[in-house]
mmCIF file of C-alpha atoms in Angstrom:
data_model
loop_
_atom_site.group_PDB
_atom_site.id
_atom_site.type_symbol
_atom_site.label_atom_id
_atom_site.label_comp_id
_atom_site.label_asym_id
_atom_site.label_seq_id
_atom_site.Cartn_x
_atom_site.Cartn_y
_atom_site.Cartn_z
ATOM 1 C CA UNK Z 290 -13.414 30.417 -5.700
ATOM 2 C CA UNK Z 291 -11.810 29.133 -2.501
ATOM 3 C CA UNK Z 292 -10.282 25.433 -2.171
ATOM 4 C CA UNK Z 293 -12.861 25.336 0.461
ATOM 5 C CA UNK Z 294 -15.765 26.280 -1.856
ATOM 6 C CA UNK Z 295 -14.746 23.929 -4.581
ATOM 7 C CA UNK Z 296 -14.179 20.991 -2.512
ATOM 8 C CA UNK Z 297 -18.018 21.664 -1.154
ATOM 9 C CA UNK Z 298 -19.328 21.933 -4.794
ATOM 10 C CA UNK Z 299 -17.643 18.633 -6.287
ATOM 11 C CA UNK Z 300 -19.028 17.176 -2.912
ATOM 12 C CA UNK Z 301 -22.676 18.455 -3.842
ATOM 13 C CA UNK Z 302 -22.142 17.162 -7.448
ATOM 14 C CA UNK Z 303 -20.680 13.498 -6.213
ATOM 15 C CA UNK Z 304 -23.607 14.017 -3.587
ATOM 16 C CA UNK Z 305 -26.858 14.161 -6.232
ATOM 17 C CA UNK Z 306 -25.350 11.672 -9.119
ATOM 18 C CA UNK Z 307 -24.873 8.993 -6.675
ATOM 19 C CA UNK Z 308 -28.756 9.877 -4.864
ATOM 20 C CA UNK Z 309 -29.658 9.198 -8.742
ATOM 21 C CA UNK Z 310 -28.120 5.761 -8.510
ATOM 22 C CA UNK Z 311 -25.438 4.109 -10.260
ATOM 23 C CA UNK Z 312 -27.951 2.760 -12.549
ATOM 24 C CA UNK Z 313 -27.387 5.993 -15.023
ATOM 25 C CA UNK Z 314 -24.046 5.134 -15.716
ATOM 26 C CA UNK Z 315 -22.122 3.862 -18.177
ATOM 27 C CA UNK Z 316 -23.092 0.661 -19.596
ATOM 28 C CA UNK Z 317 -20.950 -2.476 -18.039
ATOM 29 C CA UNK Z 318 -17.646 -3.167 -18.584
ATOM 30 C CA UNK Z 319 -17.884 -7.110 -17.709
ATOM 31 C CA UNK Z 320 -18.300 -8.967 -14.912
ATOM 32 C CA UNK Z 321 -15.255 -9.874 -12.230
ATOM 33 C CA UNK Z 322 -13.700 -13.540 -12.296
ATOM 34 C CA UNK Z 323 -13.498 -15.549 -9.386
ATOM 35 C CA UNK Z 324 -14.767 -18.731 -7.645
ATOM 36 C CA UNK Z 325 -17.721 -19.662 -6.199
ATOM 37 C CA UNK Z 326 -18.287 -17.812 -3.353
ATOM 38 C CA UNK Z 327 -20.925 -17.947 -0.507
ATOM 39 C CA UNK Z 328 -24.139 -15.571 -1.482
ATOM 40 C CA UNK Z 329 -24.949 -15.479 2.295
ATOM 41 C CA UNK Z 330 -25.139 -11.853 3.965
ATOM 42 C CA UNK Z 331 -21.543 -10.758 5.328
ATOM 43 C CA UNK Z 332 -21.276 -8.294 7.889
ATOM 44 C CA UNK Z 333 -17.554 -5.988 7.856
ATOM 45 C CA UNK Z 334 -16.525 -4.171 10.361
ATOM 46 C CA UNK Z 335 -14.302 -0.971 9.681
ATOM 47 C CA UNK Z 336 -13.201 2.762 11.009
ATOM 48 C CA UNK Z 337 -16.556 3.938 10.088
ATOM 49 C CA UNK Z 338 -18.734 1.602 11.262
ATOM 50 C CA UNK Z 339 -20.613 -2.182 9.319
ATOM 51 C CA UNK Z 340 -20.971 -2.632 6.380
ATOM 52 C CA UNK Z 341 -23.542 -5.630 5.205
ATOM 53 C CA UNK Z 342 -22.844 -7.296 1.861
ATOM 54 C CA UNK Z 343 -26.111 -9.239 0.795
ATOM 55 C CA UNK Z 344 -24.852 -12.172 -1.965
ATOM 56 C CA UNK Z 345 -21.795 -13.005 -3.999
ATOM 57 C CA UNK Z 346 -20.393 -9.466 -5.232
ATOM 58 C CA UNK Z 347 -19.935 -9.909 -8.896
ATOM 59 C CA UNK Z 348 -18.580 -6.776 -9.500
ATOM 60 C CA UNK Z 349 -16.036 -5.712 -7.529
ATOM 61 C CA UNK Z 350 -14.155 -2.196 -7.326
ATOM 62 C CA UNK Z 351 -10.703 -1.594 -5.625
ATOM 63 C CA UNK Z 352 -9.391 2.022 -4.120
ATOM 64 C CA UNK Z 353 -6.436 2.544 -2.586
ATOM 65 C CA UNK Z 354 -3.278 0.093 -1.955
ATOM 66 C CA UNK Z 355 -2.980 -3.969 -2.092
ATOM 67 C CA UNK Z 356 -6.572 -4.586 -2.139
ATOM 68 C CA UNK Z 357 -6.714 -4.922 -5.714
ATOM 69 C CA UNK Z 358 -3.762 -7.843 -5.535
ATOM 70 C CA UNK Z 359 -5.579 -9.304 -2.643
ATOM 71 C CA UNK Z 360 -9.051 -10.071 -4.786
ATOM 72 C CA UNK Z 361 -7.088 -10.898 -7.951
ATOM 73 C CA UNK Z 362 -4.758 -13.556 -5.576
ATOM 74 C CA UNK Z 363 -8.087 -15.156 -4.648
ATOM 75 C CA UNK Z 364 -9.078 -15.576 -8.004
ATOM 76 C CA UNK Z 365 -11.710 -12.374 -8.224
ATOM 77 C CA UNK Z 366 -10.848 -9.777 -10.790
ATOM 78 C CA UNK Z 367 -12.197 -6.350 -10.027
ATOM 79 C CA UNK Z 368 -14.149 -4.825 -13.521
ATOM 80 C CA UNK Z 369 -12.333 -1.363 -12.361
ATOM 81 C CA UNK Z 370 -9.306 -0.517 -10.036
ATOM 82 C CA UNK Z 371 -7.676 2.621 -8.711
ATOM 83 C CA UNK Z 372 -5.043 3.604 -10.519
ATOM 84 C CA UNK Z 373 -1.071 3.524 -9.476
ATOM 85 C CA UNK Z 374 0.918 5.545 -10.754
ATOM 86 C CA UNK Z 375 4.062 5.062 -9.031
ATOM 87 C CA UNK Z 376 5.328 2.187 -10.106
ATOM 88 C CA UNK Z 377 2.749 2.054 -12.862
ATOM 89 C CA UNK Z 378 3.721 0.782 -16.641
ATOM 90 C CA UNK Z 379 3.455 2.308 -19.710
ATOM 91 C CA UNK Z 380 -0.299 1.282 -19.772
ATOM 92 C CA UNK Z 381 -0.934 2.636 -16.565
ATOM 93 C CA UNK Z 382 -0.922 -1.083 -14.516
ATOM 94 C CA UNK Z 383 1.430 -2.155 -12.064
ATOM 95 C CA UNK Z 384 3.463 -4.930 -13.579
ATOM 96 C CA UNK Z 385 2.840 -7.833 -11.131
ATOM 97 C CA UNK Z 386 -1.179 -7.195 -11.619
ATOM 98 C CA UNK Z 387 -0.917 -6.804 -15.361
ATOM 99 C CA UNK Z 388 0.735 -10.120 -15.006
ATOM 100 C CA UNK Z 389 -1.597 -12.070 -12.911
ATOM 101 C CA UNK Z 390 -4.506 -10.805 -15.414
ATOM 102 C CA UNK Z 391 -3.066 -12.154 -18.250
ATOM 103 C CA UNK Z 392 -2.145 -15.269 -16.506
ATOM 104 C CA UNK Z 393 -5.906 -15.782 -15.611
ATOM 105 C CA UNK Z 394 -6.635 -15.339 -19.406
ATOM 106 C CA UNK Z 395 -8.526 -12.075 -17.916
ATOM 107 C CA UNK Z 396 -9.707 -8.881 -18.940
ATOM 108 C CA UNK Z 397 -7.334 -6.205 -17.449
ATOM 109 C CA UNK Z 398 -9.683 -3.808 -14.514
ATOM 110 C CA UNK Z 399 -10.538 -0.340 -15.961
ATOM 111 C CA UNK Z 400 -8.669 1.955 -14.263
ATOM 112 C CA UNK Z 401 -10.135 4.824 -12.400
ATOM 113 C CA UNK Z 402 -8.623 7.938 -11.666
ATOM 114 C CA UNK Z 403 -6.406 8.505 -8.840
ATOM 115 C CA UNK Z 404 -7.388 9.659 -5.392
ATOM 116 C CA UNK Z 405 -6.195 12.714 -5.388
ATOM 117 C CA UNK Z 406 -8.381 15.187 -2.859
ATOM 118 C CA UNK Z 407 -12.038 12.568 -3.203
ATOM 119 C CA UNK Z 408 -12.452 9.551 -4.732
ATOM 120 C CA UNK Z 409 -13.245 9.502 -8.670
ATOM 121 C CA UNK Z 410 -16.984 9.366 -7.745
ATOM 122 C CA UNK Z 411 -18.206 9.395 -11.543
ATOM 123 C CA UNK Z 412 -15.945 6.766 -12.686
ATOM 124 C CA UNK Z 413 -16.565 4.730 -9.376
ATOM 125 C CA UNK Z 414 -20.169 5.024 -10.027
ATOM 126 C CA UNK Z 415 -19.686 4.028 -13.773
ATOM 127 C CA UNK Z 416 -18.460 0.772 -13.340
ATOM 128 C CA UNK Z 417 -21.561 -0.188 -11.078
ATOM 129 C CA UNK Z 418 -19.965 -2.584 -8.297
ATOM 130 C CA UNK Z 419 -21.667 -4.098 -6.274
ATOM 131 C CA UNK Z 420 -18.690 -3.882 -3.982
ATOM 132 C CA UNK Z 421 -15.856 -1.435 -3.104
ATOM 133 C CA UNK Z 422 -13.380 -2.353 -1.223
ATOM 134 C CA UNK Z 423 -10.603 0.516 0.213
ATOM 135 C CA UNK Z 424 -8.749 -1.693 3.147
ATOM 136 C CA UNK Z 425 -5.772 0.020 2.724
ATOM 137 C CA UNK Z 426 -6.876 3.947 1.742
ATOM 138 C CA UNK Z 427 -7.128 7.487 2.828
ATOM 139 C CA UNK Z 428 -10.550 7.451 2.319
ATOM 140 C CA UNK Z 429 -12.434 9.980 4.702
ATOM 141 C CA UNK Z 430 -15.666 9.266 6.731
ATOM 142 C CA UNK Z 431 -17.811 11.969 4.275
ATOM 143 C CA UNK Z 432 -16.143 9.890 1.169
ATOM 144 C CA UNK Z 433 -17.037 6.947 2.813
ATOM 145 C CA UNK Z 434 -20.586 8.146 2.885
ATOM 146 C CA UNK Z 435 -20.701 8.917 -0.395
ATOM 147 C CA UNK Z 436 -19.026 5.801 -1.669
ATOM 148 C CA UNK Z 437 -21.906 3.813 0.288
ATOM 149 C CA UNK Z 438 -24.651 5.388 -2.192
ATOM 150 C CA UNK Z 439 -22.998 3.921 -5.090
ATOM 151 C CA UNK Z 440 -22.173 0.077 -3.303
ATOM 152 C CA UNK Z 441 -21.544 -1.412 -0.023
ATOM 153 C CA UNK Z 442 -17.947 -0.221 0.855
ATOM 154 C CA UNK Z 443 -15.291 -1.460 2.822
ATOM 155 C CA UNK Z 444 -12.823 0.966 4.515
ATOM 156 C CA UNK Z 445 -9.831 0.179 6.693
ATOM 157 C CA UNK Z 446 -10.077 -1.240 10.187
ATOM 158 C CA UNK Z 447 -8.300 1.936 11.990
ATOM 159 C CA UNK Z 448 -6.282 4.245 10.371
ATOM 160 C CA UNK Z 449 -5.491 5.542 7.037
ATOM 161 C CA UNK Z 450 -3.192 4.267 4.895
ATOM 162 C CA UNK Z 451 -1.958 1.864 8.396
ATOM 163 C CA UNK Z 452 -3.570 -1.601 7.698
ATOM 164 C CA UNK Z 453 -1.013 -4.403 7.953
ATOM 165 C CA UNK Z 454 -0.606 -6.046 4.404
ATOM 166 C CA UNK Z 455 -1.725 -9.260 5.544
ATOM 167 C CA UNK Z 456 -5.414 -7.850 7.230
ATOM 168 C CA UNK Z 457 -5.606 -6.217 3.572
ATOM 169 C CA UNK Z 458 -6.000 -10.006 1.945
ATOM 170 C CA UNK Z 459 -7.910 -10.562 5.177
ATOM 171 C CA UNK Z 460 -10.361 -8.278 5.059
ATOM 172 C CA UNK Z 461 -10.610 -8.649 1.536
ATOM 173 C CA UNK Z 462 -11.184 -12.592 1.739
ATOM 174 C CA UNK Z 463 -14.169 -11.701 4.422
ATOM 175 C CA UNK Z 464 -15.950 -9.119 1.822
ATOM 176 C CA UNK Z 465 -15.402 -11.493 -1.082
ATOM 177 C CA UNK Z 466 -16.714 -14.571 0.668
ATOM 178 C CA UNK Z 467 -13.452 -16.299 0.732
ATOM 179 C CA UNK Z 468 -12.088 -16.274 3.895
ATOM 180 C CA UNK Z 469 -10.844 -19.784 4.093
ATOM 181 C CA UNK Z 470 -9.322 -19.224 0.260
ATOM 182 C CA UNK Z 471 -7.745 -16.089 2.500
ATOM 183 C CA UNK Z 472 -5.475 -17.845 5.242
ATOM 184 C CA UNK Z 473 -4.961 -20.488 2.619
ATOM 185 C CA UNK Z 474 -3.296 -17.440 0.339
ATOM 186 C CA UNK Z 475 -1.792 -16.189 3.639
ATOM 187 C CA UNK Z 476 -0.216 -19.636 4.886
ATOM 188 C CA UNK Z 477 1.755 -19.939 1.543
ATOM 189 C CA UNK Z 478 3.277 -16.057 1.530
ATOM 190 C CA UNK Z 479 4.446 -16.784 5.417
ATOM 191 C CA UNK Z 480 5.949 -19.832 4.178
ATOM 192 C CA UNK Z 481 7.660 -17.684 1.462
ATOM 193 C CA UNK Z 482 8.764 -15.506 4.045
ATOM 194 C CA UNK Z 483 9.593 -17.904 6.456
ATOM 195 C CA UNK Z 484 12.147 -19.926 3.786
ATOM 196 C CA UNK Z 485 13.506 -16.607 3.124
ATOM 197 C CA UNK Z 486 14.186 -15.402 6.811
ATOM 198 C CA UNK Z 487 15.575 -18.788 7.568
ATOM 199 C CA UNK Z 488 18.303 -18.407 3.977
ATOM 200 C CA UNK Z 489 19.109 -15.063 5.317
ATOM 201 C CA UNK Z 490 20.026 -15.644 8.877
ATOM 202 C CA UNK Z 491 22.061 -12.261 8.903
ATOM 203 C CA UNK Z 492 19.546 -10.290 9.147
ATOM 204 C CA UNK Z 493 17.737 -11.411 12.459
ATOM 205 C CA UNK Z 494 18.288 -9.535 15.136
ATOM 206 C CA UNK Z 495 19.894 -6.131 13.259
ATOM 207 C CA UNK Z 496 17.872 -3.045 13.960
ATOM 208 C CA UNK Z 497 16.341 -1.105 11.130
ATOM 209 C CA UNK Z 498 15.467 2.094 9.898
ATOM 210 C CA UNK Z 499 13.534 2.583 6.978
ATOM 211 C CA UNK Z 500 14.207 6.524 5.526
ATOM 212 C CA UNK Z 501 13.505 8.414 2.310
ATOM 213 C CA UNK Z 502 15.251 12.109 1.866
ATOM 214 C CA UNK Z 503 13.190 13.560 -1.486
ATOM 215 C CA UNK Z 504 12.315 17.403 -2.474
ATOM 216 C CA UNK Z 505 15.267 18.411 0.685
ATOM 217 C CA UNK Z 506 12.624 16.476 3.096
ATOM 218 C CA UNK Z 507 14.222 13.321 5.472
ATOM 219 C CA UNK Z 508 11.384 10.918 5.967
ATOM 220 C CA UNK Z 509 11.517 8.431 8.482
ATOM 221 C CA UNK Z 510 8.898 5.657 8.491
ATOM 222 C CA UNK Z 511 7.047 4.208 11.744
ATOM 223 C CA UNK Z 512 6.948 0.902 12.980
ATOM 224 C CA UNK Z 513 3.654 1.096 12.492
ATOM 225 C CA UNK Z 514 4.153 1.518 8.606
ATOM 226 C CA UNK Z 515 3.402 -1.978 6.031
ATOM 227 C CA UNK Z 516 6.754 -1.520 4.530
ATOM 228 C CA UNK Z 517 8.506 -1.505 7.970
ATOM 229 C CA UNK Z 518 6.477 -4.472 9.096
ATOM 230 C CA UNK Z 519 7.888 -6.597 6.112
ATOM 231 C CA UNK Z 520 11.376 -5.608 7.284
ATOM 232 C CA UNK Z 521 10.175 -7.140 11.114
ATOM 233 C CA UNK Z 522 8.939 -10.502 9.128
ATOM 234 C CA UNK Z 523 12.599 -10.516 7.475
ATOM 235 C CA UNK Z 524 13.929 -11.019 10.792
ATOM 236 C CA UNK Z 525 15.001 -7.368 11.282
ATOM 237 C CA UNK Z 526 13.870 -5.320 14.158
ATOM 238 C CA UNK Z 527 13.206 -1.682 15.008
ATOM 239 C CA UNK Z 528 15.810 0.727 15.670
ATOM 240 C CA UNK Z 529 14.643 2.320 19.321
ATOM 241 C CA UNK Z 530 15.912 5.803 17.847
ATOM 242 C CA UNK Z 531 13.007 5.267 15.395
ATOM 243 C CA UNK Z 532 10.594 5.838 17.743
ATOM 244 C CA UNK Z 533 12.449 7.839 19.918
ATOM 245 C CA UNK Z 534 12.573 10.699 17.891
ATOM 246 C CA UNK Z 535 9.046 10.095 16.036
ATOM 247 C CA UNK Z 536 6.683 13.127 15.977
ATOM 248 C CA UNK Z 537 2.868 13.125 15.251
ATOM 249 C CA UNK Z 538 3.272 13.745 11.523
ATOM 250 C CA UNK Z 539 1.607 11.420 10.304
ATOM 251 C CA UNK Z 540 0.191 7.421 11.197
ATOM 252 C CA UNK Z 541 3.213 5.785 9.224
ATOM 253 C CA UNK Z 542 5.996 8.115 8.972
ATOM 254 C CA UNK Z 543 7.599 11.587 10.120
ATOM 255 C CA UNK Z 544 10.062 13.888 9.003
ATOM 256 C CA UNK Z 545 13.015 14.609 10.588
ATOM 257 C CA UNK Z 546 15.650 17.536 10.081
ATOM 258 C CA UNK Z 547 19.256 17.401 8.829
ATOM 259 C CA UNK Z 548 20.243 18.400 11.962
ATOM 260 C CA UNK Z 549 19.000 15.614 13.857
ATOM 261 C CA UNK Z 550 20.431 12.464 11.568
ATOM 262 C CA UNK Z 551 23.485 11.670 14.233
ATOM 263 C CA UNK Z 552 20.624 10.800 16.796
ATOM 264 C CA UNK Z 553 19.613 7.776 13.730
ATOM 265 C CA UNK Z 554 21.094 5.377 14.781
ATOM 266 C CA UNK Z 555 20.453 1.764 13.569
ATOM 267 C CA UNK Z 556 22.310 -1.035 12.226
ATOM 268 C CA UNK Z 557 21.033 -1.396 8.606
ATOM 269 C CA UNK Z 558 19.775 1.967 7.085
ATOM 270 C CA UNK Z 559 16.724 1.396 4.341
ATOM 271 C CA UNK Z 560 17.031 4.375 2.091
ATOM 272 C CA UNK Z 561 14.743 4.571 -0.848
ATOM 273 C CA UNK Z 562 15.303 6.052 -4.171
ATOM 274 C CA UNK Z 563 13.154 6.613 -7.791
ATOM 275 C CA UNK Z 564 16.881 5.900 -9.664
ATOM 276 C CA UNK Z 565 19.994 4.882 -8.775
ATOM 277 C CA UNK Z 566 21.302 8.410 -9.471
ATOM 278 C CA UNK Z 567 19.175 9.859 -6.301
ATOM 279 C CA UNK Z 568 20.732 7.441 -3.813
ATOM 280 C CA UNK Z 569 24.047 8.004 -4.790
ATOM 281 C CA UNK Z 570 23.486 11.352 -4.538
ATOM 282 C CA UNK Z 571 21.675 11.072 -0.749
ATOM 283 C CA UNK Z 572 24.685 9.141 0.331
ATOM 284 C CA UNK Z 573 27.050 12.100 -0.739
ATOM 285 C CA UNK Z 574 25.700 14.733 1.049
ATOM 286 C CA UNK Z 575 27.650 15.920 4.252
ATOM 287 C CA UNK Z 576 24.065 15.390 6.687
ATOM 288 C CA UNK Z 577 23.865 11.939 5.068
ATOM 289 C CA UNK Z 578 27.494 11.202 6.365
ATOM 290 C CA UNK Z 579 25.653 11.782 10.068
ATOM 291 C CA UNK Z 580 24.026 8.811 10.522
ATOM 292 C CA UNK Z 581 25.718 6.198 11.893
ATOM 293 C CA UNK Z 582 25.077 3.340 9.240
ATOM 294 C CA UNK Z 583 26.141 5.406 6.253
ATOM 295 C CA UNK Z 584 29.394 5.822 8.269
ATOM 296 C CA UNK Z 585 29.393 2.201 8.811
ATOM 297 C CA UNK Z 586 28.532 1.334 5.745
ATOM 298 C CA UNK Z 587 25.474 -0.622 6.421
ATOM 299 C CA UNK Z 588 22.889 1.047 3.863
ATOM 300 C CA UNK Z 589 19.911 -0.930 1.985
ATOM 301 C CA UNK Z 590 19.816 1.005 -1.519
ATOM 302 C CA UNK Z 591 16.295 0.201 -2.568
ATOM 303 C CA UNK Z 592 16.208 2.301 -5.850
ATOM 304 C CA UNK Z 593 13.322 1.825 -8.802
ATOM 305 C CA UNK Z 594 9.600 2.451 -8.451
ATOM 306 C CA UNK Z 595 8.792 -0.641 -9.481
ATOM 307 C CA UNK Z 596 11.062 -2.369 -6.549
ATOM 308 C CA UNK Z 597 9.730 0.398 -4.353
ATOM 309 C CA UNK Z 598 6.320 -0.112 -4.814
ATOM 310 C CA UNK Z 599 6.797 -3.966 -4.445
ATOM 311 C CA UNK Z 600 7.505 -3.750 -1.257
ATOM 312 C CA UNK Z 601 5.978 -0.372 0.558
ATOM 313 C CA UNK Z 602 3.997 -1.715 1.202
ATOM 314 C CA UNK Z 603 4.337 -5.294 -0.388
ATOM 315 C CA UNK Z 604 0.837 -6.979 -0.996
ATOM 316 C CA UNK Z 605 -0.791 -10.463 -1.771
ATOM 317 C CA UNK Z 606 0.798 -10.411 -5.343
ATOM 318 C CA UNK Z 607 4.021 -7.623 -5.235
ATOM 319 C CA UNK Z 608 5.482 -9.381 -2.401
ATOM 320 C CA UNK Z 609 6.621 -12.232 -4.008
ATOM 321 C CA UNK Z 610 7.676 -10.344 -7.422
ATOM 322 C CA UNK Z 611 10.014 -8.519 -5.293
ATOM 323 C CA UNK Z 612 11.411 -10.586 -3.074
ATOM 324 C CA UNK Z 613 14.537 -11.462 -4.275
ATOM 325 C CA UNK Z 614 15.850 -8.129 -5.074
ATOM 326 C CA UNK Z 615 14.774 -6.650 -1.967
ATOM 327 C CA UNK Z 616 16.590 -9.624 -0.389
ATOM 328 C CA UNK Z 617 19.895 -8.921 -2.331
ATOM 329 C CA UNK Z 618 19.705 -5.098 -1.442
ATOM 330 C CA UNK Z 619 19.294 -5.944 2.413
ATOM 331 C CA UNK Z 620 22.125 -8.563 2.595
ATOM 332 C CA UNK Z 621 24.754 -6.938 1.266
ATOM 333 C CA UNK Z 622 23.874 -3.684 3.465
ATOM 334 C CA UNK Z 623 24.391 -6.271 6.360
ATOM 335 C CA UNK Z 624 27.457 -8.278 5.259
#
């Protein structure tokens, strides 16, 4: 059977368990956590159009990046979440969420399968929300569709996997009734930020380029990328060879050959790395030896996939947690 086939007869599946309602699933796991929150009607707007919650959601389910961390920062607990697994612990949870749970004296989220092609419809459907939320996704306008027969659902504002970390607790906050609970979350991580652009003076000003070279492929992310707009609140700014030699790959990054890495030219170079062992071994490669701030020895490190995933994109909960070592790694590529 074609990929084309078997993509139209999981859709047709997903398609007549959700007409059946969510109802037939699996009993509940427990209701989310959270304040008090306003039960009147809230109208969201998104890519794909309104979406109109009607009451206090009370059982909340996350897809995609950071809006998990968002509802947990404002004190709601989602009864299932999509799972990470980069970055991901032994059990499966990122640490900085497993954290905050247990801080709350909460249950830990069930975790649902990872996007991979479509959404895990069945599981979705099992944990009967009352809410999804997918701010920061790659959720398509069909999955979207089908998403809105099991709950209300939320989808990002523009593009996929593109919305700015801090409309993720925004939009969040607005579906979960909390918007003032929102900014007030928001005015203490730009305070954070703030205090730690004004201790790092060295970076302001210093043009950035955020790269990852995996699998013999050079990435090169976008301005328009989460993790590259952390680096702009930092005080950093972006290199103009960034988007000079950008190509329509993608909404946050592109790829760019070997041959092209002299044209790179910035004056800290963010290079990301699963281990240690991989960015050592980037930085010895003759086309790595191109690019003007490995010759200059200006190169950000950022190796682990915990530290990675802290921070690309950070969110309501990660950014904090990683902060400091992110910090470190960006200093000393400066001094």
């Amino acid at each position: 059977m074609s990929r084309r086939l078997i993509r139209a007869a999981v859709l047709a599946a997903a398609s007549a368990l959700l007409l059946a309602g969510c109802s037939a699933g699996a009993p509940a796991t427990g209701e989310s956590s959270g304040p008090s929150r306003d039960a009147g009607a809230i109208e969201v707007e998104h890519a794909f159009g309104t979406t109109t919650i009607e009451g206090a959601p009370e059982r909340v389910v996350t897809l995609g990046w950071g809006s998990t961390d968002a509802a947990i920062a404002l004190g709601v607990v989602p009864v299932a979440i999509e799972q990470q697994s980069y970055g991901a612990n032994a059990d499966g949870y990122l640490p900085w969420v497993e954290e905050a749970v247990k801080d709350a004296d909460a249950e830990l989220p069930t975790l649902i399968p990872e996007q991979v092609d479509a959404p895990a419809y069945e599981a979705i459907a099992a944990a009967e929300p009352d809410l999804i939320i997918a701010a920061y996704s790659g959720i398509t306008e069909e999955q979207y569709a089908l998403l809105s027969q099991i709950a209300p659902t939320v989808a990002y504002p523009d593009a996929p996997w593109a919305t700015p970390w801090r409309d993720v607790i925004g939009i969040v906050g607005k579906s979960l009734g909390l918007e003032s609970e929102a900014a007030a979350l928001l005015d203490d991580i730009d305070a954070t930020i703030a205090d730690a652009a004004e201790t790092h003076p060295q970076l302001n000003g210093k043009t950035v380029a955020a790269v990852w070279d995996v699998g013999g492929t050079f990435y090169v992310y976008k301005s328009a990328d989460a993790r590259v707009q952390f680096l702009f609140d930092l005080g950093l700014e972006n290199a103009p060879a960034v988007d000079e030699l950008a190509s329509g790959d993608s909404t946050f990054y592109y790829t760019l050959s070997y041959e092209q890495l002299d044209r790179l030219d910035s004056d800290v170079l963010v290079a990301f790395a699963d281990a240690e062992a991989d960015a050592e071994r980037f930085l010895q490669q003759p086309y790595a030896a191109l690019i003007p701030a490995v010759n200059e020895g200006h190169v950000a490190s950022v190796t682990g996939t915990e530290l990675i995933a802290a921070v690309s994109p950070p969110t309501a909960l990660s950014l904090t947690w990683g902060l400091d070592d992110y910090l470190e790694a960006l200093t000393a590529a400066v001094d």
